[in-house]
Every structure is written in C-alpha cells, then in structure tokens.
C-alpha cells in the first residue's frame, strides 16, 4: 500500500505556442499517465497530477494541476516538491518557438513564417538532479527504433532510477491507443512486460512502486 505517500505524476502532451491561435503539440493522449495516477490513488497514495492538455479526463480523488507548456510544467513540478516518488509520463515538447508572436500571424506574399526553435528544459533530468530529489524517479522513453539501447542510454543521461520504454512507431498503435508494451529498465537490467491494457501496465507499475517505497 501507498497510504499517506505523496507521489507526483506528469501526463499528457505540452502545447508550445506559435501565436495566440496556433501551437506545436504531439500525439500523447494522456491515457498512460492518467492510468498510473489512478492506480497509485487506488493504493492509497496522495497523488499530485500535473497534466498538459490531454484527451482523457483527469482522475478524480487526486490533486490536478493543469498546464499548457513545458515551462509551466517544470514550474508545477517544482512547486509539488517534496514527494516520495515521481512518475514522468508526460510527452514534453523538446522545443518551443523562441519568436512566438503576440498577434495572429498573417499570410504574406513574402513567404513562410520564420520560426526559431529553442530547447525546453528537461523536467525529468532537472528533477533527478534536484536538491529535493524524490526517493524514486521514473521516466518514460518514447522510441521508434533501438528501443532498449536508447532507453538504457536515456536512463543514464537523465539520472532517473527507472525508465519505462515503449515503441511509439505508428504501427504499434501505442501512442493514443488503449494498450502498451513496455520494457522496465532499472539498474538491475531490463524486464520485458507483455503487451497489455494501459490500466494493467499502471497497476503493475504501482505495485512495483509500493514495493520500492516500502
Ligand atoms: N522529458 C522531460 N522534459 C523534456 C523532455 C522529456 O521531462 N523536456 C521526460 C519525459 O516525461 C519522459 C522522458 O523525459 O519521462 C523521456 O522522454 P522522451 O521524449 O522519450 O525523450 P527525449 O528527452 O525527447 O530524448 P530524445 O530526444 O533522445 O528522444
């Protein structure tokens, strides 16, 4: 059980504005993060759920913090500390538009908008190196090739404890779908979990988190 344990979950995509009516986003529905928050809640955890604009409704019985951009998500994550564990399921946009316009951009005869990109802060890495680092930090790795190799490298690079790696190639139907097939990468090695409903992945992960924090 996780009774009384405060756990942070990030979920959903982020939206990075181009101008007041346009944004850059990704295909994350928020389904896996929402399922994880629900499973942790069901084990008694006090869940802080920081979510970008997702397609699925947020769980009830958790503290919901709604954000749009990666910068807002970072701020909300830091404001939620301290927590015992953090599960970073959000598909954070890697880049934002540096020269986003205050006014709607108009078509011109001169050609296409001259958008400049700037890298967003890595929220998972920031949390892993934070003075108030949670005891357990879990990230995701969304990959389309060499899933295990990339996820193993990502775990080292980001300094988190566990990575749940999944193949988000369109053919898998995972991103935006109801099922997931994950590999749990830890310091001890790699576990391949069979393809199952996102809710089952969430239940299994929540059990593992409860063991780790016991
Ligand atoms: N993540 C984050 N902040 C970012 C980007 C990603 O916190 N700016 C987190 C995600 O929530 C996820 C993990 O990092 O838990 C991995 O995300 P992923 O998109 O797979 O990795 P990237 O950082 O984009 O790495 P790469 O460009 O090599 O795929």
Coordinates of N, CA and C and ligand atoms in Angstrom, one line a residue:
X1 N 0.8 -1.2 0.0 CA 0.0 0.0 0.0 C 0.9 1.3 0.0
X2 N 0.3 2.3 -0.4 CA 1.0 3.6 -0.5 C 0.3 4.7 0.3
X3 N -0.4 4.2 1.4 CA -1.2 5.1 2.2 C -0.3 6.3 2.7
X4 N -0.8 7.5 2.5 CA -0.1 8.7 3.0 C 1.1 9.1 2.2
X5 N 1.5 8.3 1.2 CA 2.7 8.7 0.5 C 2.3 9.7 -0.7
X6 N 3.1 10.7 -0.7 CA 2.8 11.8 -1.7 C 3.6 11.5 -3.0
X7 N 2.9 11.3 -4.1 CA 3.5 10.9 -5.4 C 3.1 11.9 -6.5
X8 N 4.1 12.3 -7.3 CA 3.8 13.2 -8.4 C 3.7 12.4 -9.7
X9 N 2.8 12.7 -10.5 CA 2.7 12.1 -11.9 C 2.5 13.2 -12.9
X10 N 3.3 13.2 -13.9 CA 3.1 14.1 -15.0 C 2.5 13.4 -16.2
X11 N 1.7 14.0 -17.0 CA 0.9 13.3 -18.0 C 0.6 14.2 -19.2
X12 N 0.3 13.6 -20.3 CA -0.3 14.3 -21.5 C 0.8 15.0 -22.3
X13 N 0.4 15.7 -23.3 CA 1.4 16.4 -24.1 C 1.6 17.8 -23.5
X14 N 2.5 18.6 -24.1 CA 2.5 20.0 -23.8 C 2.2 20.7 -25.1
X15 N 1.7 21.9 -25.0 CA 1.4 22.7 -26.2 C 2.3 23.9 -26.1
X16 N 3.0 24.2 -27.2 CA 4.0 25.2 -27.3 C 3.5 26.3 -28.3
X17 N 3.2 27.5 -27.9 CA 2.5 28.4 -28.8 C 3.4 28.9 -29.9
X18 N 2.7 29.1 -31.1 CA 3.4 29.8 -32.2 C 2.9 31.2 -32.3
X19 N 1.6 31.3 -32.0 CA 0.9 32.6 -31.9 C -0.3 32.4 -31.1
X20 N -1.2 33.4 -30.9 CA -2.3 33.2 -30.0 C -3.3 32.0 -30.4
X21 N -3.3 31.6 -31.7 CA -4.2 30.6 -32.1 C -3.6 29.3 -32.5
X22 N -2.2 29.2 -32.6 CA -1.6 28.0 -33.1 C -0.6 27.5 -32.1
X23 N -0.3 26.2 -32.1 CA 0.7 25.7 -31.2 C 1.3 24.4 -31.8
X24 N 2.4 24.0 -31.2 CA 3.1 22.7 -31.6 C 2.7 21.7 -30.5
X25 N 2.4 20.5 -30.9 CA 2.0 19.5 -29.9 C 2.5 18.1 -30.4
X26 N 2.0 17.1 -29.7 CA 2.4 15.7 -30.1 C 1.1 14.8 -29.9
X27 N 1.3 13.6 -30.2 CA 0.1 12.7 -30.2 C -0.2 12.1 -28.8
X28 N 0.4 12.5 -27.8 CA 0.1 11.9 -26.5 C -1.4 12.2 -26.1
X29 N -2.1 11.1 -25.6 CA -3.5 11.3 -25.2 C -3.6 11.6 -23.7
X30 N -2.5 11.2 -23.0 CA -2.6 11.3 -21.5 C -3.1 10.0 -20.9
X31 N -3.4 9.0 -21.7 CA -4.0 7.8 -21.2 C -3.1 7.0 -20.2
X32 N -1.9 6.9 -20.5 CA -1.0 6.1 -19.6 C -0.7 6.8 -18.3
X33 N -0.5 8.1 -18.4 CA -0.2 8.9 -17.2 C -1.5 8.9 -16.3
X34 N -2.6 9.0 -16.9 CA -3.9 9.1 -16.1 C -4.1 7.7 -15.5
X35 N -3.8 6.6 -16.2 CA -4.0 5.3 -15.6 C -3.0 5.1 -14.4
X36 N -1.8 5.6 -14.5 CA -0.8 5.5 -13.5 C -1.3 6.3 -12.2
X37 N -1.8 7.5 -12.4 CA -2.2 8.3 -11.3 C -3.4 7.6 -10.6
X38 N -4.3 7.0 -11.4 CA -5.4 6.3 -10.9 C -5.0 5.0 -10.0
X39 N -4.0 4.3 -10.6 CA -3.6 3.1 -9.9 C -2.9 3.4 -8.6
X40 N -2.1 4.5 -8.6 CA -1.4 5.0 -7.3 C -2.4 5.4 -6.3
X41 N -3.4 6.2 -6.8 CA -4.5 6.6 -5.9 C -5.2 5.4 -5.3
X42 N -5.5 4.4 -6.1 CA -6.2 3.2 -5.6 C -5.4 2.5 -4.5
X43 N -4.0 2.6 -4.5 CA -3.2 2.0 -3.5 C -3.0 3.0 -2.3
X44 N -3.7 4.1 -2.3 CA -3.8 5.0 -1.1 C -2.8 6.2 -1.2
X45 N -2.1 6.3 -2.3 CA -1.2 7.5 -2.4 C -1.9 8.8 -2.5
X46 N -1.3 9.8 -2.0 CA -1.7 11.2 -2.2 C -1.1 11.7 -3.5
X47 N -1.9 11.7 -4.6 CA -1.3 12.0 -5.9 C -1.4 13.4 -6.3
X48 N -0.3 14.0 -6.8 CA -0.3 15.3 -7.5 C -0.2 15.0 -8.9
X49 N -1.2 15.4 -9.7 CA -1.2 15.1 -11.1 C -1.1 16.3 -12.0
X50 N 0.1 16.5 -12.6 CA 0.4 17.7 -13.4 C 0.2 17.3 -14.8
X51 N -0.8 17.9 -15.5 CA -1.2 17.4 -16.8 C -1.2 18.5 -17.8
X52 N -0.7 18.2 -19.0 CA -0.8 19.1 -20.2 C -2.2 18.8 -20.7
X53 N -2.6 19.5 -21.9 CA -3.9 19.4 -22.4 C -4.2 18.0 -23.0
X54 N -4.7 17.1 -22.2 CA -4.9 15.7 -22.6 C -6.2 15.4 -23.2
X55 N -6.4 14.3 -23.8 CA -7.7 13.9 -24.4 C -8.6 13.1 -23.5
X56 N -8.0 12.5 -22.4 CA -8.8 11.8 -21.5 C -9.0 12.6 -20.2
X57 N -10.1 12.4 -19.5 CA -10.4 13.2 -18.3 C -9.4 12.8 -17.2
X58 N -9.0 13.8 -16.4 CA -8.1 13.6 -15.3 C -8.9 12.7 -14.2
X59 N -8.1 11.9 -13.5 CA -8.8 11.1 -12.5 C -9.4 11.9 -11.3
X60 N -10.4 11.4 -10.7 CA -10.9 12.1 -9.5 C -10.1 11.6 -8.3
X61 N -10.2 12.4 -7.2 CA -9.5 12.0 -6.0 C -8.0 12.2 -6.0
X62 N -7.5 13.0 -6.9 CA -6.1 13.4 -7.0 C -6.1 14.9 -7.1
X63 N -4.9 15.5 -6.7 CA -4.8 16.9 -6.9 C -4.4 17.2 -8.4
X64 N -5.2 17.9 -9.1 CA -4.9 18.1 -10.6 C -4.4 19.5 -10.8
X65 N -3.2 19.6 -11.4 CA -2.6 20.9 -11.8 C -2.5 20.9 -13.3
X66 N -3.3 21.8 -13.9 CA -3.3 21.9 -15.4 C -2.3 22.9 -15.9
X67 N -1.5 22.5 -16.9 CA -0.6 23.4 -17.5 C -0.7 23.2 -19.0
X68 N 0.0 24.1 -19.8 CA 0.0 24.0 -21.2 C 1.4 23.7 -21.7
X69 N 2.4 24.5 -21.3 CA 3.7 24.5 -21.9 C 4.7 23.7 -21.0
X70 N 5.8 23.4 -21.6 CA 6.9 22.7 -20.8 C 7.4 23.6 -19.7
X71 N 7.5 24.8 -19.9 CA 8.0 25.7 -18.8 C 7.0 25.8 -17.7
X72 N 5.7 25.8 -18.0 CA 4.7 25.8 -16.9 C 4.7 24.4 -16.2
X73 N 5.0 23.3 -16.9 CA 5.0 22.0 -16.3 C 6.2 21.9 -15.3
X74 N 7.4 22.4 -15.7 CA 8.5 22.4 -14.8 C 8.2 23.2 -13.5
X75 N 7.6 24.4 -13.7 CA 7.2 25.2 -12.5 C 6.3 24.4 -11.6
X76 N 5.3 23.7 -12.2 CA 4.3 23.0 -11.4 C 5.0 21.8 -10.7
X77 N 5.9 21.1 -11.4 CA 6.6 20.0 -10.8 C 7.4 20.5 -9.6
X78 N 8.1 21.6 -9.7 CA 9.0 22.0 -8.6 C 8.1 22.5 -7.5
X79 N 6.9 23.1 -7.8 CA 6.0 23.5 -6.7 C 5.4 22.3 -6.0
X80 N 5.4 21.2 -6.6 CA 4.8 20.0 -5.9 C 5.7 19.3 -4.9
X81 N 7.0 19.7 -5.0 CA 8.0 19.0 -4.1 C 7.8 19.5 -2.6
X82 N 8.2 18.6 -1.7 CA 8.8 17.3 -1.8 C 7.7 16.2 -2.0
X83 N 8.1 15.2 -2.8 CA 7.3 14.0 -3.0 C 8.2 12.8 -2.8
X84 N 7.6 11.6 -2.5 CA 8.4 10.4 -2.3 C 8.8 9.8 -3.6
X85 N 8.0 9.9 -4.6 CA 8.3 9.3 -5.9 C 7.7 10.2 -7.0
X86 N 8.3 10.2 -8.2 CA 7.7 11.0 -9.3 C 7.7 10.1 -10.6
X87 N 6.6 10.1 -11.3 CA 6.5 9.3 -12.5 C 6.2 10.3 -13.6
X88 N 7.2 10.4 -14.5 CA 7.1 11.4 -15.5 C 6.6 10.8 -16.8
X89 N 5.3 10.7 -17.0 CA 4.7 10.1 -18.1 C 4.4 11.1 -19.2
X90 N 4.6 12.4 -18.9 CA 4.2 13.5 -19.9 C 5.1 13.3 -21.2
X91 N 4.5 13.6 -22.3 CA 5.3 13.8 -23.6 C 5.6 15.3 -23.7
X92 N 6.7 15.7 -23.1 CA 7.0 17.1 -23.0 C 7.6 17.5 -24.4
X93 N 7.2 18.6 -25.0 CA 7.8 19.0 -26.2 C 9.2 19.4 -26.0
X94 N 10.1 18.9 -26.9 CA 11.5 19.1 -26.8 C 11.9 20.6 -27.1
X95 N 11.1 21.2 -28.0 CA 11.4 22.5 -28.4 C 10.2 23.4 -28.2
X96 N 10.4 24.7 -28.0 CA 9.4 25.7 -28.1 C 9.8 26.8 -29.1
X97 N 8.8 27.6 -29.5 CA 9.1 28.6 -30.5 C 9.7 29.9 -29.8
X98 N 10.9 30.2 -30.1 CA 11.6 31.3 -29.4 C 10.9 32.7 -29.8
X99 N 10.5 32.7 -31.1 CA 9.9 34.0 -31.5 C 8.4 33.9 -31.8
X100 N 7.7 33.3 -30.8 CA 6.2 33.2 -30.8 C 5.7 34.6 -30.9
X101 N 4.6 34.7 -31.7 CA 4.0 36.1 -31.9 C 2.9 36.4 -31.0
X102 N 2.8 37.6 -30.5 CA 1.7 38.1 -29.7 C 0.4 38.2 -30.4
X103 N 0.5 38.4 -31.7 CA -0.7 38.6 -32.6 C -0.7 37.4 -33.6
X104 N -1.9 37.1 -34.0 CA -2.1 36.1 -35.0 C -1.2 36.4 -36.3
X105 N -0.4 35.4 -36.7 CA 0.5 35.6 -37.8 C -0.4 35.5 -39.1
X106 N -0.1 36.4 -40.0 CA -0.9 36.5 -41.2 C -0.1 36.0 -42.4
X107 N -0.8 35.4 -43.4 CA -0.1 35.1 -44.6 C 0.4 36.3 -45.3
X108 N 1.6 36.2 -45.9 CA 2.1 37.3 -46.6 C 2.6 36.8 -48.0
X109 N 2.8 37.8 -48.9 CA 3.3 37.4 -50.2 C 4.8 37.0 -50.1
X110 N 5.4 37.4 -49.0 CA 6.9 37.2 -48.9 C 7.2 35.8 -48.6
X111 N 6.3 34.9 -48.2 CA 6.6 33.5 -48.0 C 6.2 33.0 -46.6
X112 N 7.0 32.1 -46.0 CA 6.5 31.3 -44.9 C 7.0 31.9 -43.6
X113 N 6.4 31.6 -42.4 CA 6.8 32.2 -41.2 C 8.3 31.7 -40.9
X114 N 9.0 32.6 -40.3 CA 10.4 32.3 -39.9 C 10.4 31.9 -38.5
X115 N 10.1 30.7 -38.2 CA 10.0 30.2 -36.8 C 11.4 29.8 -36.3
X116 N 11.8 30.3 -35.1 CA 13.0 29.8 -34.5 C 12.7 29.0 -33.3
X117 N 13.4 27.9 -33.1 CA 13.2 27.0 -32.0 C 14.3 27.1 -30.9
X118 N 13.8 26.8 -29.7 CA 14.8 26.8 -28.6 C 14.4 25.6 -27.8
X119 N 15.4 24.9 -27.2 CA 15.2 23.7 -26.4 C 14.5 24.0 -25.1
X120 N 13.5 23.1 -24.8 CA 12.8 23.3 -23.5 C 13.7 22.6 -22.4
X121 N 13.6 23.0 -21.2 CA 14.3 22.4 -20.1 C 13.8 20.9 -20.0
X122 N 14.7 20.0 -19.6 CA 14.4 18.6 -19.4 C 13.9 18.5 -18.0
X123 N 12.6 18.3 -17.8 CA 12.0 18.3 -16.5 C 12.5 17.0 -15.7
X124 N 12.5 15.9 -16.4 CA 13.0 14.7 -15.7 C 14.4 14.8 -15.2
X125 N 15.3 15.3 -16.0 CA 16.7 15.5 -15.6 C 16.8 16.5 -14.5
X126 N 16.0 17.6 -14.6 CA 16.1 18.6 -13.5 C 15.6 18.0 -12.2
X127 N 14.6 17.2 -12.3 CA 14.1 16.5 -11.0 C 15.1 15.5 -10.5
X128 N 15.8 14.8 -11.4 CA 16.7 13.8 -10.9 C 17.9 14.4 -10.3
X129 N 18.2 15.6 -10.6 CA 19.4 16.3 -10.0 C 19.0 17.3 -8.9
X130 N 17.7 17.3 -8.6 CA 17.2 18.4 -7.7 C 17.6 18.2 -6.2
X131 N 17.8 19.3 -5.5 CA 18.2 19.2 -4.1 C 17.1 18.4 -3.3
X132 N 15.8 18.5 -3.8 CA 14.7 17.7 -3.1 C 14.4 16.5 -4.0
X133 N 15.4 15.8 -4.5 CA 15.1 14.7 -5.4 C 14.2 13.6 -4.7
X134 N 13.1 13.2 -5.3 CA 12.3 12.1 -4.7 C 13.2 10.9 -4.6
X135 N 12.8 10.0 -3.7 CA 13.5 8.7 -3.5 C 13.5 7.9 -4.8
X136 N 12.4 8.0 -5.5 CA 12.2 7.1 -6.7 C 11.8 8.1 -7.9
X137 N 12.6 8.1 -8.9 CA 12.2 8.9 -10.1 C 12.1 8.0 -11.3
X138 N 10.9 8.0 -11.9 CA 10.6 7.1 -13.0 C 10.3 7.9 -14.3
X139 N 11.1 7.6 -15.4 CA 10.8 8.3 -16.6 C 10.3 7.3 -17.7
X140 N 9.8 7.9 -18.8 CA 9.4 7.1 -19.9 C 10.4 7.3 -21.0
X141 N 10.5 6.4 -21.9 CA 11.3 6.6 -23.2 C 10.4 6.2 -24.3
X142 N 10.0 7.2 -25.1 CA 9.2 7.0 -26.3 C 10.2 6.9 -27.5
X143 N 10.2 5.7 -28.1 CA 11.2 5.5 -29.1 C 10.5 4.9 -30.3
X144 N 11.2 5.0 -31.5 CA 10.6 4.4 -32.7 C 11.6 3.4 -33.3
X145 N 12.8 3.3 -32.7 CA 13.8 2.2 -33.1 C 14.8 2.0 -32.0
X146 N 15.5 0.9 -32.0 CA 16.5 0.6 -31.0 C 16.0 0.9 -29.6
X147 N 14.8 0.4 -29.3 CA 14.1 0.9 -28.0 C 14.9 0.7 -26.8
X148 N 15.5 -0.6 -26.6 CA 16.2 -0.9 -25.3 C 17.5 -0.1 -25.2
X149 N 18.2 0.0 -26.3 CA 19.5 0.8 -26.3 C 19.3 2.2 -26.0
X150 N 18.3 2.8 -26.7 CA 18.0 4.2 -26.5 C 17.5 4.5 -25.0
X151 N 16.7 3.5 -24.5 CA 16.1 3.7 -23.2 C 17.2 3.6 -22.1
X152 N 18.1 2.7 -22.3 CA 19.2 2.5 -21.4 C 20.1 3.7 -21.3
X153 N 20.4 4.2 -22.5 CA 21.2 5.4 -22.6 C 20.5 6.6 -21.9
X154 N 19.2 6.7 -22.2 CA 18.3 7.8 -21.6 C 18.3 7.7 -20.1
X155 N 18.2 6.5 -19.6 CA 18.2 6.4 -18.1 C 19.5 7.0 -17.5
X156 N 20.6 6.7 -18.1 CA 21.9 7.2 -17.6 C 22.0 8.7 -17.8
X157 N 21.6 9.1 -19.0 CA 21.7 10.6 -19.3 C 20.8 11.4 -18.4
X158 N 19.6 10.9 -18.1 CA 18.6 11.7 -17.3 C 18.8 11.5 -15.8
X159 N 19.5 10.5 -15.4 CA 19.8 10.3 -14.0 C 18.6 9.8 -13.2
X160 N 17.6 9.1 -13.8 CA 16.4 8.6 -13.1 C 16.7 7.2 -12.7
X161 N 15.8 6.7 -11.8 CA 16.0 5.3 -11.3 C 15.5 4.2 -12.3
X162 N 14.3 4.5 -12.8 CA 13.7 3.5 -13.7 C 13.3 4.2 -15.0
X163 N 13.3 3.5 -16.1 CA 12.7 4.0 -17.3 C 11.7 3.0 -17.8
X164 N 10.5 3.4 -18.2 CA 9.6 2.5 -18.9 C 9.7 2.9 -20.4
X165 N 10.2 1.9 -21.1 CA 10.5 2.2 -22.6 C 9.3 1.6 -23.4
X166 N 8.9 2.4 -24.4 CA 7.9 1.9 -25.3 C 8.2 2.3 -26.7
X167 N 7.7 1.4 -27.6 CA 7.9 1.7 -29.1 C 6.6 2.4 -29.6
X168 N 6.8 3.7 -29.9 CA 5.7 4.5 -30.3 C 5.6 4.7 -31.9
X169 N 6.2 3.7 -32.6 CA 6.0 3.7 -34.1 C 4.5 3.6 -34.4
X170 N 4.1 4.3 -35.4 CA 2.6 4.2 -35.7 C 2.1 2.8 -35.8
X171 N 2.8 1.9 -36.3 CA 2.3 0.5 -36.5 C 2.0 -0.2 -35.2
X172 N 2.6 0.3 -34.0 CA 2.3 -0.3 -32.7 C 0.9 0.1 -32.2
X173 N 0.5 1.3 -32.6 CA -0.8 1.8 -32.2 C -0.8 2.2 -30.7
X174 N 0.4 2.3 -30.1 CA 0.5 2.6 -28.7 C 0.2 4.0 -28.3
X175 N 0.8 5.0 -29.1 CA 0.5 6.4 -28.8 C -0.9 6.7 -29.2
X176 N -1.7 7.1 -28.2 CA -3.1 7.4 -28.5 C -4.0 6.1 -28.4
X177 N -3.4 4.9 -28.2 CA -4.2 3.7 -28.1 C -4.5 3.3 -26.7
X178 N -5.1 2.1 -26.5 CA -5.5 1.6 -25.2 C -4.5 0.7 -24.6
X179 N -3.6 0.2 -25.4 CA -2.6 -0.8 -24.9 C -1.2 -0.3 -24.9
X180 N -0.3 -0.9 -24.2 CA 1.1 -0.6 -24.1 C 1.9 -1.8 -24.0
X181 N 3.1 -1.8 -24.6 CA 4.1 -2.9 -24.4 C 5.3 -2.2 -23.9
X182 N 5.7 -2.4 -22.7 CA 6.8 -1.7 -22.1 C 8.0 -2.6 -21.7
X183 N 9.1 -2.0 -21.6 CA 10.3 -2.6 -21.0 C 10.7 -1.8 -19.8
X184 N 10.8 -2.4 -18.7 CA 11.2 -1.7 -17.5 C 12.7 -1.8 -17.3
X185 N 13.4 -0.6 -17.5 CA 14.9 -0.6 -17.4 C 15.3 0.0 -16.1
X186 N 16.0 -0.8 -15.3 CA 16.4 -0.4 -14.0 C 18.0 -0.6 -13.9
X187 N 18.5 -0.3 -12.7 CA 20.0 -0.6 -12.5 C 20.3 -2.1 -12.6
X188 N 19.3 -2.9 -12.3 CA 19.5 -4.4 -12.3 C 19.4 -5.0 -13.7
X189 N 18.8 -4.3 -14.7 CA 18.6 -4.8 -16.0 C 17.3 -4.4 -16.6
X190 N 16.9 -5.3 -17.6 CA 15.7 -4.9 -18.4 C 14.7 -6.0 -18.3
X191 N 13.4 -5.7 -18.0 CA 12.3 -6.6 -17.9 C 11.4 -6.3 -19.1
X192 N 11.0 -7.3 -19.8 CA 10.1 -7.1 -20.9 C 8.7 -7.5 -20.4
X193 N 7.8 -6.5 -20.4 CA 6.4 -6.8 -20.0 C 5.6 -7.1 -21.2
X194 N 4.7 -8.1 -21.2 CA 3.9 -8.4 -22.3 C 2.9 -7.2 -22.7
X195 N 2.5 -7.2 -23.9 CA 1.5 -6.2 -24.3 C 0.2 -6.3 -23.5
X196 N -0.2 -5.3 -22.9 CA -1.4 -5.3 -22.0 C -2.1 -4.0 -22.0
X197 N -3.3 -3.9 -21.4 CA -4.0 -2.6 -21.4 C -3.2 -1.6 -20.6
X198 N -3.3 -0.3 -20.9 CA -2.5 0.7 -20.2 C -2.9 0.7 -18.7
X199 N -4.1 0.3 -18.4 CA -4.5 0.3 -17.0 C -3.8 -0.9 -16.3
X200 N -3.5 -2.0 -17.0 CA -2.7 -3.1 -16.4 C -1.3 -2.7 -16.2
X201 N -0.7 -2.0 -17.2 CA 0.7 -1.5 -17.0 C 0.7 -0.6 -15.8
X202 N -0.3 0.2 -15.6 CA -0.3 1.1 -14.5 C -0.4 0.4 -13.2
X203 N -1.3 -0.7 -13.1 CA -1.4 -1.4 -11.9 C -0.1 -2.1 -11.5
X204 N 0.5 -2.7 -12.5 CA 1.8 -3.4 -12.3 C 2.8 -2.4 -11.8
X205 N 2.9 -1.3 -12.4 CA 3.9 -0.3 -12.0 C 3.6 0.2 -10.6
X206 N 2.4 0.5 -10.3 CA 2.0 0.9 -8.9 C 2.4 -0.1 -7.9
X207 N 2.2 -1.4 -8.2 CA 2.7 -2.4 -7.2 C 4.2 -2.3 -7.0
X208 N 4.9 -2.2 -8.1 CA 6.4 -2.1 -8.0 C 6.8 -0.9 -7.2
X209 N 6.1 0.2 -7.4 CA 6.5 1.4 -6.7 C 6.2 1.2 -5.2
X210 N 5.1 0.6 -4.9 CA 4.8 0.3 -3.5 C 5.9 -0.5 -2.8
X211 N 6.3 -1.6 -3.6 CA 7.4 -2.4 -3.0 C 8.7 -1.6 -2.8
X212 N 9.0 -0.7 -3.8 CA 10.2 0.1 -3.7 C 10.2 1.1 -2.6
X213 N 9.0 1.6 -2.3 CA 8.9 2.6 -1.2 C 8.7 2.0 0.2
X214 N 8.4 0.7 0.2 CA 8.0 0.1 1.5 C 9.2 0.1 2.5
Ligands
LIG1 N1 11.1 14.7 -20.5 C1 11.1 15.8 -19.7 N2 11.3 17.0 -20.2 C2 11.6 17.2 -21.5 C3 11.6 16.1 -22.4 C4 11.3 14.8 -21.9 O1 10.8 15.7 -18.5 N3 11.9 18.4 -22.0 C5 10.8 13.4 -19.9 C6 9.5 12.7 -20.4 O2 8.5 13.0 -19.5 C7 9.9 11.2 -20.3 C8 11.4 11.2 -20.6 O3 11.9 12.5 -20.3 O4 9.8 10.7 -19.0 C9 11.8 10.8 -21.9 O5 11.1 11.5 -22.9 P1 11.4 11.2 -24.4 O6 10.6 12.1 -25.3 O7 11.4 9.7 -24.7 O8 13.0 11.6 -24.5 P2 13.7 12.9 -25.0 O9 14.1 13.7 -23.9 O10 12.8 13.6 -26.0 O11 15.0 12.3 -25.7 P3 15.3 12.0 -27.3 O12 15.2 13.3 -28.0 O13 16.7 11.4 -27.2 O14 14.3 11.0 -27.7

